[in-house]
Amino acid sequence: MAVVTVGSVQAGTKSNIIPERATLLVNIRAYDVAVREHLLTAIKRIVNAEWRGGR
């Protein structure tokens, strides 16, 4: 079992302009190190895929 919490999302200063960069702060908590690593790998894969899709 694990918990993933998004603590912060920061991107740009205008509502009608797509920013050049964004920062997402994520907290991952898991009892098992293997589960934590699996989640971290999955999050990186998803963020990377979304980034590539938006380019």
XYZ file of C-alpha atoms in Angstrom:
55
model
C 0.000 0.000 0.000
C 1.165 3.529 -0.732
C 0.038 7.140 -0.674
C 0.904 9.706 -3.353
C 0.211 13.340 -2.505
C 0.612 16.335 -4.812
C 1.846 19.071 -2.506
C 2.419 21.881 -4.976
C 1.992 22.791 -8.640
C 3.659 25.942 -9.947
C 3.534 27.076 -13.569
C 3.621 30.505 -15.142
C 2.052 33.789 -14.093
C -0.704 34.346 -16.675
C -3.878 32.330 -17.157
C -3.873 32.575 -20.972
C -0.186 31.774 -21.655
C 1.315 28.283 -21.592
C 4.437 28.520 -19.419
C 7.848 27.302 -20.552
C 8.307 25.293 -17.350
C 6.265 23.858 -14.509
C 7.144 22.366 -11.131
C 5.203 19.546 -9.481
C 6.033 18.604 -5.883
C 4.965 15.038 -5.087
C 5.237 13.115 -1.816
C 5.350 9.302 -2.030
C 4.925 7.176 1.092
C 5.136 3.394 1.073
C 6.103 0.697 3.563
C 7.936 -1.296 0.897
C 10.925 0.226 -0.932
C 10.065 -1.744 -4.091
C 6.546 -0.250 -4.149
C 7.962 3.243 -3.668
C 10.451 2.767 -6.522
C 7.703 1.359 -8.769
C 5.532 4.422 -8.095
C 8.412 6.818 -8.699
C 9.194 5.133 -12.017
C 5.517 5.253 -13.051
C 5.177 8.937 -12.120
C 8.287 9.820 -14.135
C 6.967 7.835 -17.122
C 3.565 9.564 -16.994
C 5.021 13.068 -16.593
C 7.467 12.430 -19.436
C 4.698 11.171 -21.739
C 2.510 14.196 -20.973
C 5.440 16.540 -21.554
C 6.225 14.932 -24.918
C 2.560 15.056 -25.936
C 2.354 18.783 -25.248
C 5.385 19.727 -27.328
